[in-house]
mmCIF file of C-alpha atoms and ligand atoms in Angstrom:
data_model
loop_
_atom_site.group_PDB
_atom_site.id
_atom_site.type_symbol
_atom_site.label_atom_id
_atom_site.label_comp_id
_atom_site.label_asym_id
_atom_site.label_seq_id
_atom_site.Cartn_x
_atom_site.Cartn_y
_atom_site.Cartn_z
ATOM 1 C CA UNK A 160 0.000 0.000 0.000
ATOM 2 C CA UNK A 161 0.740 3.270 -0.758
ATOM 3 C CA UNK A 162 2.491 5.270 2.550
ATOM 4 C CA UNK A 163 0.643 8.206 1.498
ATOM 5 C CA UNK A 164 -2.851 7.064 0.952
ATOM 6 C CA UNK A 165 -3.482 6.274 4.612
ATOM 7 C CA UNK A 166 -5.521 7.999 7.001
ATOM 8 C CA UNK A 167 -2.753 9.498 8.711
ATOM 9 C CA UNK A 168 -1.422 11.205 5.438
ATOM 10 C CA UNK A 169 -4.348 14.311 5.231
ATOM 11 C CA UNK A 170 -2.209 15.971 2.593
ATOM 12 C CA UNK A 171 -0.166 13.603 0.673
ATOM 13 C CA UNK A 172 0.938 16.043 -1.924
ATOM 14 C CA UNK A 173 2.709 17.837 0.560
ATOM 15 C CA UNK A 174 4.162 15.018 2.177
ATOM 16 C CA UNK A 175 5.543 13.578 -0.580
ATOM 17 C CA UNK A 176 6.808 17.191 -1.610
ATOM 18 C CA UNK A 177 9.052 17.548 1.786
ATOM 19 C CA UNK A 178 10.062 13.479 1.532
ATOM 20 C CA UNK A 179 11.163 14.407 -2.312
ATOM 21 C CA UNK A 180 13.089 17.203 -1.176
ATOM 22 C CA UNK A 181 14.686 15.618 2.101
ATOM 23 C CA UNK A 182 16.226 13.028 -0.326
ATOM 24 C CA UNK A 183 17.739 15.141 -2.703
ATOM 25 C CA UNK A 184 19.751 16.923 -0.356
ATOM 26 C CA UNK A 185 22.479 14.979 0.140
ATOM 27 C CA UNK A 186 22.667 14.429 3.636
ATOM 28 C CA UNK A 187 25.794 12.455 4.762
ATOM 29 C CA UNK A 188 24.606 9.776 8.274
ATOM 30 C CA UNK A 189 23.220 12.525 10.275
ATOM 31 C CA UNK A 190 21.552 11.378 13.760
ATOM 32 C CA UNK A 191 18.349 13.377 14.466
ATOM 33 C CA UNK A 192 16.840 12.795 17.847
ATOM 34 C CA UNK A 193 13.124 13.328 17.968
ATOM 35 C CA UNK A 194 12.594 14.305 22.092
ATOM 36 C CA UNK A 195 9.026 14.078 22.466
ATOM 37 C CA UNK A 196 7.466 10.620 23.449
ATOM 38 C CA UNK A 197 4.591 11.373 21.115
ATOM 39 C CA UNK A 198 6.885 12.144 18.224
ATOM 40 C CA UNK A 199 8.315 9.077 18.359
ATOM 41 C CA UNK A 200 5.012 7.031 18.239
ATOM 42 C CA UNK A 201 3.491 9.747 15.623
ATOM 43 C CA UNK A 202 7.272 8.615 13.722
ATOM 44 C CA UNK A 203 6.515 4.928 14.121
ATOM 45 C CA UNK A 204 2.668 4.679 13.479
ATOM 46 C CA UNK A 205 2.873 7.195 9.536
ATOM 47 C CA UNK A 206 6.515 4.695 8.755
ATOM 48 C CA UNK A 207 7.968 8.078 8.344
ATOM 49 C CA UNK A 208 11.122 6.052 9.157
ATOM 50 C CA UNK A 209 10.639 4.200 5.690
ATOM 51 C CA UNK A 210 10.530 7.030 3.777
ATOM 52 C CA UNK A 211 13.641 8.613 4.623
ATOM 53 C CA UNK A 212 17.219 7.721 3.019
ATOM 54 C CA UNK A 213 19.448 5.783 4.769
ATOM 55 C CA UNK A 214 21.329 8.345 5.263
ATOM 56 C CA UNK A 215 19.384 10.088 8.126
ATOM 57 C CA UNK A 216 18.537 7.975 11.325
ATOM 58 C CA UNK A 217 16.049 9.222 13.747
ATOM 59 C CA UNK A 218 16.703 8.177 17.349
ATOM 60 C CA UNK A 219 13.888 8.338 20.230
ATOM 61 C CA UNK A 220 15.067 10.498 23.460
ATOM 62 C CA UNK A 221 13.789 11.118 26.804
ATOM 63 C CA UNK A 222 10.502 12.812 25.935
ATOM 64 C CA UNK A 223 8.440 9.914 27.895
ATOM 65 C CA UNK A 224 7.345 11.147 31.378
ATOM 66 C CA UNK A 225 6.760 8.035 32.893
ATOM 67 C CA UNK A 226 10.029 6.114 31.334
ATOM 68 C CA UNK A 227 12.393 9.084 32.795
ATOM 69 C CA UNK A 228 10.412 8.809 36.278
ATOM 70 C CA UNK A 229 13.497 7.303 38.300
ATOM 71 C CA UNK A 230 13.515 3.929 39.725
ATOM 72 C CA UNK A 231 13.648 5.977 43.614
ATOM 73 C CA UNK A 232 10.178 7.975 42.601
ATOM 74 C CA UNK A 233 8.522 4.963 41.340
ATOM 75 C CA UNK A 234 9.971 2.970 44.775
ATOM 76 C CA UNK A 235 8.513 6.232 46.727
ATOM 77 C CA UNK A 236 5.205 6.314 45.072
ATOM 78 C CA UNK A 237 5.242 2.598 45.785
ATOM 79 C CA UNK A 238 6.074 2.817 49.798
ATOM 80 C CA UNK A 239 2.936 5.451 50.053
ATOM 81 C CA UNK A 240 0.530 3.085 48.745
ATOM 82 C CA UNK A 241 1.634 0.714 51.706
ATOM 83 C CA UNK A 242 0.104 3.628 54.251
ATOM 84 C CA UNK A 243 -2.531 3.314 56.600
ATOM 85 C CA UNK A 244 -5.615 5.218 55.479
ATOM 86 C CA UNK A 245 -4.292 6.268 51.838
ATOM 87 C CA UNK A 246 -6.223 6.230 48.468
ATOM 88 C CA UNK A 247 -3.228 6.468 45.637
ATOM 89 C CA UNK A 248 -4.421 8.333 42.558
ATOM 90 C CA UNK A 249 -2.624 7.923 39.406
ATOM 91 C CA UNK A 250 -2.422 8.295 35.738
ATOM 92 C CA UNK A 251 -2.595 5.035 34.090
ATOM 93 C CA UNK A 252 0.741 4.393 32.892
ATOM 94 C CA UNK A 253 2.462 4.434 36.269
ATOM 95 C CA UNK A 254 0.624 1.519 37.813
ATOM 96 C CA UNK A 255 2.627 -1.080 35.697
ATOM 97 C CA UNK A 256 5.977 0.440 36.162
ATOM 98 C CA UNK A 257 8.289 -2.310 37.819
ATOM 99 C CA UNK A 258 9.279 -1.109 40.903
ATOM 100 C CA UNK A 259 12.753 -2.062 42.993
ATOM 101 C CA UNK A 260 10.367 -4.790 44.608
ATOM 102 C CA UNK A 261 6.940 -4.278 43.833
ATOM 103 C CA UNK A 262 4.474 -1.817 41.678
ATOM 104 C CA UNK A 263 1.761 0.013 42.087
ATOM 105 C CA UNK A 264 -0.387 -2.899 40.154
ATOM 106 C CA UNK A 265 0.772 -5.621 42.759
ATOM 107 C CA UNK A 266 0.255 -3.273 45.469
ATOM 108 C CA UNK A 267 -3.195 -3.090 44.004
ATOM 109 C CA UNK A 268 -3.303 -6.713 43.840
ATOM 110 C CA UNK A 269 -2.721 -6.822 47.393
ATOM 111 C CA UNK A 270 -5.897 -4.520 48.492
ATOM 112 C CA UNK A 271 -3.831 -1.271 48.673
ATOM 113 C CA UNK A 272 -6.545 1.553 47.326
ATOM 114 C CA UNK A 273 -5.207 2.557 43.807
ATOM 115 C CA UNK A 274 -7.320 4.526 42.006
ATOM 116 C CA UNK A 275 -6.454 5.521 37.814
ATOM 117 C CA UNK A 276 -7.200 8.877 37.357
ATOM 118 C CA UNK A 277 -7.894 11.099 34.048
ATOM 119 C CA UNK A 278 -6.768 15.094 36.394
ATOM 120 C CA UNK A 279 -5.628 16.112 39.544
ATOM 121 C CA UNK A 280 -9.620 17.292 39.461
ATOM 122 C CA UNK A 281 -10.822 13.657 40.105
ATOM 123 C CA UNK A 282 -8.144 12.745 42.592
ATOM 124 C CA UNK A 283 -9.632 16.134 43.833
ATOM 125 C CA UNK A 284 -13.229 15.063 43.932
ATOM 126 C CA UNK A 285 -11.765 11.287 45.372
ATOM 127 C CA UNK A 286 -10.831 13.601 48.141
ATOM 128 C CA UNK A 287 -13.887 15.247 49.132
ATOM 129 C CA UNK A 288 -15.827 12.452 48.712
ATOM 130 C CA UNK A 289 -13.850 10.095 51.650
ATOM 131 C CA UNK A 290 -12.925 12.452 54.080
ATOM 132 C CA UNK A 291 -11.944 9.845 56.278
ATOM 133 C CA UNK A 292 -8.891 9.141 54.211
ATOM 134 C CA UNK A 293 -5.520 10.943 52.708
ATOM 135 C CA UNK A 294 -5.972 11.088 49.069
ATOM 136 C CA UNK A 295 -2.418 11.109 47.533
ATOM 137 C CA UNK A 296 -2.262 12.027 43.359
ATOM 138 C CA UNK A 297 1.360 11.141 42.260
ATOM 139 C CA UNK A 298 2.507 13.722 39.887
ATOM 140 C CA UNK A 299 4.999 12.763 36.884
ATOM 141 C CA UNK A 300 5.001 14.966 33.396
ATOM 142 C CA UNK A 301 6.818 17.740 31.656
ATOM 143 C CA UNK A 302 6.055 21.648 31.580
ATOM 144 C CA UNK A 303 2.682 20.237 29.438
ATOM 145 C CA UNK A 304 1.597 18.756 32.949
ATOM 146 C CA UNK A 305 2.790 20.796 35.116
ATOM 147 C CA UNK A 306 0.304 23.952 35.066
ATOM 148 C CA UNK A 307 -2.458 21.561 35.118
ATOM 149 C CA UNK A 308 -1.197 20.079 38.388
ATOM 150 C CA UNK A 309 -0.407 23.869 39.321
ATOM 151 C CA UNK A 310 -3.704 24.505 38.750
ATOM 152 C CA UNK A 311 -5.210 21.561 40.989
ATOM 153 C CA UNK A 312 -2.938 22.442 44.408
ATOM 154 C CA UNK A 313 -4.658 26.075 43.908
ATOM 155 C CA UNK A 314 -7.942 24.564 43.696
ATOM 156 C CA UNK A 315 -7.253 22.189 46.955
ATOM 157 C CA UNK A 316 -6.149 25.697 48.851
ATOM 158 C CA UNK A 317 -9.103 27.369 48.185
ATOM 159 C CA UNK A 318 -11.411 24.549 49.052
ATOM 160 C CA UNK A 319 -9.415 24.333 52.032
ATOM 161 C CA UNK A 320 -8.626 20.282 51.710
ATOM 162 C CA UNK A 321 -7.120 19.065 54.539
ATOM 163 C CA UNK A 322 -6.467 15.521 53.168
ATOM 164 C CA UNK A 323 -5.338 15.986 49.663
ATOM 165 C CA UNK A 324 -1.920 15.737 48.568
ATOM 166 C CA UNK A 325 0.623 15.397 45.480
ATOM 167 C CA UNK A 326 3.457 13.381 45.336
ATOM 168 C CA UNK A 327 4.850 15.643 42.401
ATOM 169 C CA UNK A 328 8.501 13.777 39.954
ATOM 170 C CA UNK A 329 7.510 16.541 37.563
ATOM 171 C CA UNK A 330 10.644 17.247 34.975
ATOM 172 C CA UNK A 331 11.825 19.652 32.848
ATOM 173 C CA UNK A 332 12.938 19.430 29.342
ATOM 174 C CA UNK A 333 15.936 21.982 28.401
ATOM 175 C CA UNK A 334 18.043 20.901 31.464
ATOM 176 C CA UNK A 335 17.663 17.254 30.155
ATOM 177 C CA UNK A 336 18.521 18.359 27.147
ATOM 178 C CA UNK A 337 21.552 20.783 27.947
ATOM 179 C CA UNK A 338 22.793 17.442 29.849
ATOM 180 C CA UNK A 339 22.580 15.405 27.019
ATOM 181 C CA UNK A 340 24.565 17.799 24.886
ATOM 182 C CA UNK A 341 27.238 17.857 27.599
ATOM 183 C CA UNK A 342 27.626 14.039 27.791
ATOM 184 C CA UNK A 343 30.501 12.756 25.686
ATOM 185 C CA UNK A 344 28.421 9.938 24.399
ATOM 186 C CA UNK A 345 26.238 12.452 22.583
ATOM 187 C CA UNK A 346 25.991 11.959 19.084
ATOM 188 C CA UNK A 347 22.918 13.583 17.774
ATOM 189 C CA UNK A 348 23.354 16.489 15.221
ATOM 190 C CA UNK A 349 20.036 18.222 15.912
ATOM 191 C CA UNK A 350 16.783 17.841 17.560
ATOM 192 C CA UNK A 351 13.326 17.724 16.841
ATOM 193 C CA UNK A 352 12.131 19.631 19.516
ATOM 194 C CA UNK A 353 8.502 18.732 21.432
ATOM 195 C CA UNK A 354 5.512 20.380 20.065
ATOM 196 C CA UNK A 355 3.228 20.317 23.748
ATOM 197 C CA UNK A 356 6.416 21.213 25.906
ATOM 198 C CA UNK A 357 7.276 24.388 23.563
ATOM 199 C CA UNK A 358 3.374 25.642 23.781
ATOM 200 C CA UNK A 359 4.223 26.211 27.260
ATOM 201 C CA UNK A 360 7.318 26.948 27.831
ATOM 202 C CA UNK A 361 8.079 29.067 24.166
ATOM 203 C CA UNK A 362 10.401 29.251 21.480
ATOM 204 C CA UNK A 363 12.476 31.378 23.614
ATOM 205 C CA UNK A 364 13.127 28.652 26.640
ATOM 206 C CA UNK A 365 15.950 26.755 24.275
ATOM 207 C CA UNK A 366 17.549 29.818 22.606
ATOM 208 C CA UNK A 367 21.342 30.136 25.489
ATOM 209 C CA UNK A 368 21.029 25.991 24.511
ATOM 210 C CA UNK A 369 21.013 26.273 20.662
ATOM 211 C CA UNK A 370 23.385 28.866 21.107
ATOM 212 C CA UNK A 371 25.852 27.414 23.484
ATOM 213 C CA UNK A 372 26.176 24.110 21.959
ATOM 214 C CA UNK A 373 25.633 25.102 18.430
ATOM 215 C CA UNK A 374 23.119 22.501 17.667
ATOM 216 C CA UNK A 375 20.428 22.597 15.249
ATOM 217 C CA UNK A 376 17.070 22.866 16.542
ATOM 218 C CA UNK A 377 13.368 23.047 14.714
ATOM 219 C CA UNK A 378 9.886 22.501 17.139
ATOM 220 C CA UNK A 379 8.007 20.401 15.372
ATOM 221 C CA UNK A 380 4.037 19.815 15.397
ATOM 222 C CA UNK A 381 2.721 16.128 15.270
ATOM 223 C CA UNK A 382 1.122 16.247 12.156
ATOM 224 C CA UNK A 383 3.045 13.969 9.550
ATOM 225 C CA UNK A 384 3.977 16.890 7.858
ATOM 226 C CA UNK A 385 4.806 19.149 10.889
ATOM 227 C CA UNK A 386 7.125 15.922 11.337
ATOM 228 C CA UNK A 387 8.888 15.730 7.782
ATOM 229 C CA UNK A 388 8.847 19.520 7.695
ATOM 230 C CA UNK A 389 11.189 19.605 10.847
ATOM 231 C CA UNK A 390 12.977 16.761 9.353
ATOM 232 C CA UNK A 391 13.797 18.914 6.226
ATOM 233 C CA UNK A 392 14.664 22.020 7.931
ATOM 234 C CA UNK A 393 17.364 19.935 10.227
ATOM 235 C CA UNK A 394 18.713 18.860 7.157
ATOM 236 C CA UNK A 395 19.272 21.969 5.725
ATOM 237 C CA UNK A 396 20.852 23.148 8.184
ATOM 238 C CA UNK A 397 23.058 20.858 9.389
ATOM 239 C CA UNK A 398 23.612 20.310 5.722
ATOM 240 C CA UNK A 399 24.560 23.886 5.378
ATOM 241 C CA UNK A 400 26.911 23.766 8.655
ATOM 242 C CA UNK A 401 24.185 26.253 10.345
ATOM 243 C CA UNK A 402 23.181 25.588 14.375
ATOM 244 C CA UNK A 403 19.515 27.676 14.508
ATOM 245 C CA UNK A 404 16.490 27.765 16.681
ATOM 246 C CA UNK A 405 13.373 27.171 13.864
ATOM 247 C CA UNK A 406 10.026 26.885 15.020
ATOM 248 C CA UNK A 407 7.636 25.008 12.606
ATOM 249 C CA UNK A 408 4.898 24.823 14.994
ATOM 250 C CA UNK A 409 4.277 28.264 14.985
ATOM 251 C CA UNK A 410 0.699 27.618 14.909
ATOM 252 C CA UNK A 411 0.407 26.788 18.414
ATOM 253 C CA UNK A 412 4.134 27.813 19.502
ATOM 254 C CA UNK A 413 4.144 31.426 20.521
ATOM 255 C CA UNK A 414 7.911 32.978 21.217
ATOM 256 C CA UNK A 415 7.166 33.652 25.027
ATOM 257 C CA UNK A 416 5.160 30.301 25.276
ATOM 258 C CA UNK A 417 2.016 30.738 27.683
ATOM 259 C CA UNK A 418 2.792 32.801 30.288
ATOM 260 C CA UNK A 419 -0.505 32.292 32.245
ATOM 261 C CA UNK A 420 0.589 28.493 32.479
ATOM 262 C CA UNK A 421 3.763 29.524 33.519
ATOM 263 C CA UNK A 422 3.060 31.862 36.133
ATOM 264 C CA UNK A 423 0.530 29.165 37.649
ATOM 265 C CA UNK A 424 3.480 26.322 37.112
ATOM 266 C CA UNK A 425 6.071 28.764 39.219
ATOM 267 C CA UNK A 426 3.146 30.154 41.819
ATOM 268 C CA UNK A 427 3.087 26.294 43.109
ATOM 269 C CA UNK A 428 6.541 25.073 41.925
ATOM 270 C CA UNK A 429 10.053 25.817 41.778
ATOM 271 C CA UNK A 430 12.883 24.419 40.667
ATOM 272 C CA UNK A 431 15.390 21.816 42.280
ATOM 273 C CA UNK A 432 17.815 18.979 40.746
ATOM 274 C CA UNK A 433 15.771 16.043 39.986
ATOM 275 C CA UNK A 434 17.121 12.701 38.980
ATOM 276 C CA UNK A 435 16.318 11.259 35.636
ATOM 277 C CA UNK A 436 16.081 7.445 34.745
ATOM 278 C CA UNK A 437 19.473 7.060 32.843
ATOM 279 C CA UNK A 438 20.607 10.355 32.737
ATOM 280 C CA UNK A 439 21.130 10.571 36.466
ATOM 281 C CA UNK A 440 20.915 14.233 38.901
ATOM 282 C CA UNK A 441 20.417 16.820 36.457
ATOM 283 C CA UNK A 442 20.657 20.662 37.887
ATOM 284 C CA UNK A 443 17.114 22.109 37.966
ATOM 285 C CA UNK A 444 15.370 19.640 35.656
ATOM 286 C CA UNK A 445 13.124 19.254 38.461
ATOM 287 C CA UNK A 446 9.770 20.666 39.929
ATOM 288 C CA UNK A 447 9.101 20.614 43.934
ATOM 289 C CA UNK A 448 6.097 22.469 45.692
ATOM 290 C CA UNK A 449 6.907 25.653 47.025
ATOM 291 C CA UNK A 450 6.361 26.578 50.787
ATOM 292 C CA UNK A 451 3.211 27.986 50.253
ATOM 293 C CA UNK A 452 1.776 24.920 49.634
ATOM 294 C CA UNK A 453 3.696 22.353 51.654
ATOM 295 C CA UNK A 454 0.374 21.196 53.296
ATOM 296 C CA UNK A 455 -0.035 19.446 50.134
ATOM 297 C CA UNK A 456 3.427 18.115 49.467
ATOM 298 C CA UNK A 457 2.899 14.549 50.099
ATOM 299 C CA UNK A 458 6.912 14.125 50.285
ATOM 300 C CA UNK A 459 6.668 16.673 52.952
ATOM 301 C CA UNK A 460 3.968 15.030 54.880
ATOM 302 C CA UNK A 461 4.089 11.342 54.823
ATOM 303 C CA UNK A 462 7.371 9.837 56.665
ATOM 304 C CA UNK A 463 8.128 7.352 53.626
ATOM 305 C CA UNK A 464 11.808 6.359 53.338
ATOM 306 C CA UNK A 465 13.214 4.148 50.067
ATOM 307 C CA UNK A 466 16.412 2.557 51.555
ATOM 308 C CA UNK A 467 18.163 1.301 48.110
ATOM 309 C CA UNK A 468 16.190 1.255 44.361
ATOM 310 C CA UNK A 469 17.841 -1.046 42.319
ATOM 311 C CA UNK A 470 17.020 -0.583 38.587
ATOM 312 C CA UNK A 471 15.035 -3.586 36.702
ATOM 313 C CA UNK A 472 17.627 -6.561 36.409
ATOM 314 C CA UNK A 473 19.175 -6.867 32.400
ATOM 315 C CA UNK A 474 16.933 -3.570 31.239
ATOM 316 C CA UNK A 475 18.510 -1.062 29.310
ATOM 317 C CA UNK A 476 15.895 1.769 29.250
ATOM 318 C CA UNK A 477 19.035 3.938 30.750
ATOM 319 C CA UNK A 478 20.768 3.666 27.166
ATOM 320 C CA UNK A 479 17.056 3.780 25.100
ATOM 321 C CA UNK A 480 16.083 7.088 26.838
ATOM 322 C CA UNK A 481 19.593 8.570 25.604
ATOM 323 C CA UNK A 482 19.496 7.216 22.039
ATOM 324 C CA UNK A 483 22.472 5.538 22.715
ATOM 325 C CA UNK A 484 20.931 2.310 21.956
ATOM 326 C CA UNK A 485 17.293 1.145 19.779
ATOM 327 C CA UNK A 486 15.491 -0.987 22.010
ATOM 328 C CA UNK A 487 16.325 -3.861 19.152
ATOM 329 C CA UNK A 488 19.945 -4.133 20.563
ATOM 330 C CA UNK A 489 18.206 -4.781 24.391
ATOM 331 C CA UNK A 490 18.798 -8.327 24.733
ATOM 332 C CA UNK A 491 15.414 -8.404 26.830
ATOM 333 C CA UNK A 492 13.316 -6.813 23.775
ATOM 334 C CA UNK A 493 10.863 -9.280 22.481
ATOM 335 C CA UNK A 494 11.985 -12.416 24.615
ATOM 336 C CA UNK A 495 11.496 -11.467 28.119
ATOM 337 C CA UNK A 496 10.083 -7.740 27.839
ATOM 338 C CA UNK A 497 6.456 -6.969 26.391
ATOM 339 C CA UNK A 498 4.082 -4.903 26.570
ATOM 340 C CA UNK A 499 2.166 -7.156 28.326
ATOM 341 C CA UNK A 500 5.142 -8.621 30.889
ATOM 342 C CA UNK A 501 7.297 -5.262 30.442
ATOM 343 C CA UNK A 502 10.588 -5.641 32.481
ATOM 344 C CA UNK A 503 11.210 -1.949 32.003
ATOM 345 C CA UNK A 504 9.378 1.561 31.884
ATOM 346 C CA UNK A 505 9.879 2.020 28.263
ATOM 347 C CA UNK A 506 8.014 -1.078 27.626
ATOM 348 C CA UNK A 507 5.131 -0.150 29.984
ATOM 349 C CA UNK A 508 4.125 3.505 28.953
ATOM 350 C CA UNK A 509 2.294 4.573 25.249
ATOM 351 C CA UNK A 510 4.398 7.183 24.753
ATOM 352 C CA UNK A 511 8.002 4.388 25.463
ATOM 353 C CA UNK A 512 10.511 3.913 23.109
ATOM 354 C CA UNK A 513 10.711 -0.276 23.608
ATOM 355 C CA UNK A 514 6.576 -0.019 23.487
ATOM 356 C CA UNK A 515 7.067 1.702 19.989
ATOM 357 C CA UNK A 516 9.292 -0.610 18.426
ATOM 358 C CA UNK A 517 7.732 -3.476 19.395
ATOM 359 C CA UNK A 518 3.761 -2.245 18.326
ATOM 360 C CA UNK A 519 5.289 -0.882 14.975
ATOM 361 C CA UNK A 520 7.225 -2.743 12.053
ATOM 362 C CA UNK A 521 10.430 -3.403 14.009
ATOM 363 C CA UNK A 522 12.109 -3.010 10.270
ATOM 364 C CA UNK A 523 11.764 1.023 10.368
ATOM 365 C CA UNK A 524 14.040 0.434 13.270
ATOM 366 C CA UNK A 525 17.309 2.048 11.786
HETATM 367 FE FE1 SF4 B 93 14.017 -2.264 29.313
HETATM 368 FE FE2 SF4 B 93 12.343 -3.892 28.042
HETATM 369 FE FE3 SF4 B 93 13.157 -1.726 26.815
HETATM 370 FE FE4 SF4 B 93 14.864 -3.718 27.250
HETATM 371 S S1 SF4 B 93 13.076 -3.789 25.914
HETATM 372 S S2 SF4 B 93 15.231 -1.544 27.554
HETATM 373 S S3 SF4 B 93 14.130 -4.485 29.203
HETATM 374 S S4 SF4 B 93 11.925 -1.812 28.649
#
């Protein structure tokens, strides 16, 4: 069949435009890492891969919230389940994230009360509902998630909760990424940067990074064309020895970014070193609550302590999440790991690298 007669393809003239014009520049085995989680399954589920020369290989990086989550978080989220009195509200994904000895889907197993949530607004109405118990919501996401949890810790202080709280691993992308660049295994010659991240955060957030390390840049929508357009406009530059900051989402990417989300993000939040699955402690690539709302800071509150997390035995999300490996070279992938018996995080969440390859044609793996 065709590439370009299915559904996902609304305008295959274009797309086969920008594909045409990608391959006649004659780009020599550049390494394009797409950040964003949902770029990589948007990648995998058009075959974009397919269409593109040998020449250019796309690797997957650590735009998946719940894969960079560290193994410590996901044992801490884990250890407040097992309190007396506690309802754990989540977002799906987490539950089935191996921890160090146990998950949030055994601990369910067991009779712990673990509730999937679709916003902090039903973990908020979970809350009101049992006043009798603590109602925990365990926060994980990027500066798309963030406000939204912002938002919800507001909400709890003017309705005066008193047993609401968030257990909050939120990250941020351009320290991640600044990290990256500095790591001597780094061998990516520009990035497709995330479409939802850069709607809040703005063109503007990744400008000292583009400029300090020289590296080509383009934010990139998730249509397939938004996709091969950024695609094209790395090539060109890096084909044209240029390092610029393009935005080809400018439909929903604004310079400045939203700065209503961003003044509710840094009303609740502020900034601290977080560690990332793989990467490690990253300088300010992480989001705790402020003061001002440490009534609702379930790390505040609850006495939980996570002696020694010990990452997934043989798993090599570590390497996936920093495109040094594809998940075809885990020795895991396939036999032991999937997604229905996932050894690792990347395996588990829709938005994970492994979980990618292995739904999609593994042969656009390159
Ligand atoms: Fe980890 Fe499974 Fe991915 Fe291997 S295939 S890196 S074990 S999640």
């Amino acid at each position: 069949m065709d590439i370009f007669s299915s559904a996902e393809f609304r305008d295959p003239e274009i797309a086969g435009r920008l594909v045409r014009e990608i391959r006649k520049i004659n780009a020599r085995g550049i390494s394009l890492m797409e950040v964003c989680g949902t770029h990589t399954m948007a990648i995998f589920r058009t075959g974009i891969r397919s269409l593109l020369p040998d020449s250019i290989r796309l690797v997957s990086g650590p735009g998946c919230p719940v894969c960079v989550t560290s193994q410590r978080e996901i044992d801490t989220f884990v250890a407040l389940a097992g309190m007396k009195d506690v309802i754990i509200t989540t977002f799906g994904d987490l539950i089935r994230v191996p921890g160090s000895r146990s998950s949030l889907q055994k601990e369910r197993a067991e009779g712990r009360d673990i509730r999937v949530v679709y916003s902090i607004v039903d973990a908020i109405d979970i809350a009101r509902k049992n006043p009798d118990k603590k109602v925990i919501f365990l926060g994980v996401g990027f500066e798309t998630t963030a406000p939204t949890i912002a938002a919800g810790l507001i909400m709890a202080k003017e309705m005066k909760l008193d047993n609401f709280y968030a257990a909050c691993a939120h990250k941020r992308v351009p320290p991640a990424l600044k990290a990256l660049l500095k790591s001597p295994s780094m061998n990516i010659d520009g990035f497709l940067l995330p479409g939802h991240v850069s709607v809040i955060i703005g063109e503007e957030a990744y400008r000292s990074m583009v400029e300090t390390h020289r590296i080509p840049c383009v934010i990139t929508g998730f249509e397939p064309t938004d996709i091969l357009q950024g695609i094209l406009a790395l090539v060109i530059q890096i084909n044209s020895g240029q390092a610029r900051l393009e935005n080809a989402y400018s439909r929903a990417v604004l310079p400045q970014g939203n700065p209503r989300a961003m003044k509710m993000l840094y009303q609740v939040f502020e900034s601290e070193d977080a560690e990332w699955r793989g990467i490690g402690v990253i300088q300010n690539s992480g989001l705790r609550i402020r003061n001002e709302y440490r009534e609702f800071d379930a790390l505040r509150y609850f006495d939980v302590f996570v002696d020694e997390s010990t990452e997934p035995k043989g798993c090599s999300c570590g390497q996936v999440l920093t495109g040094t490996i594809t998940p075809l070279q885990c020795p895991l992938f396939r036999s032991v790991c999937t997604p229905e018996e996932p050894v690792g995080p990347c395996m588990v969440s829709t938005e994970g690298t492994c979980a990618a390859y292995y739904r999609f044609s593994t042969d656009q793996g390159r």
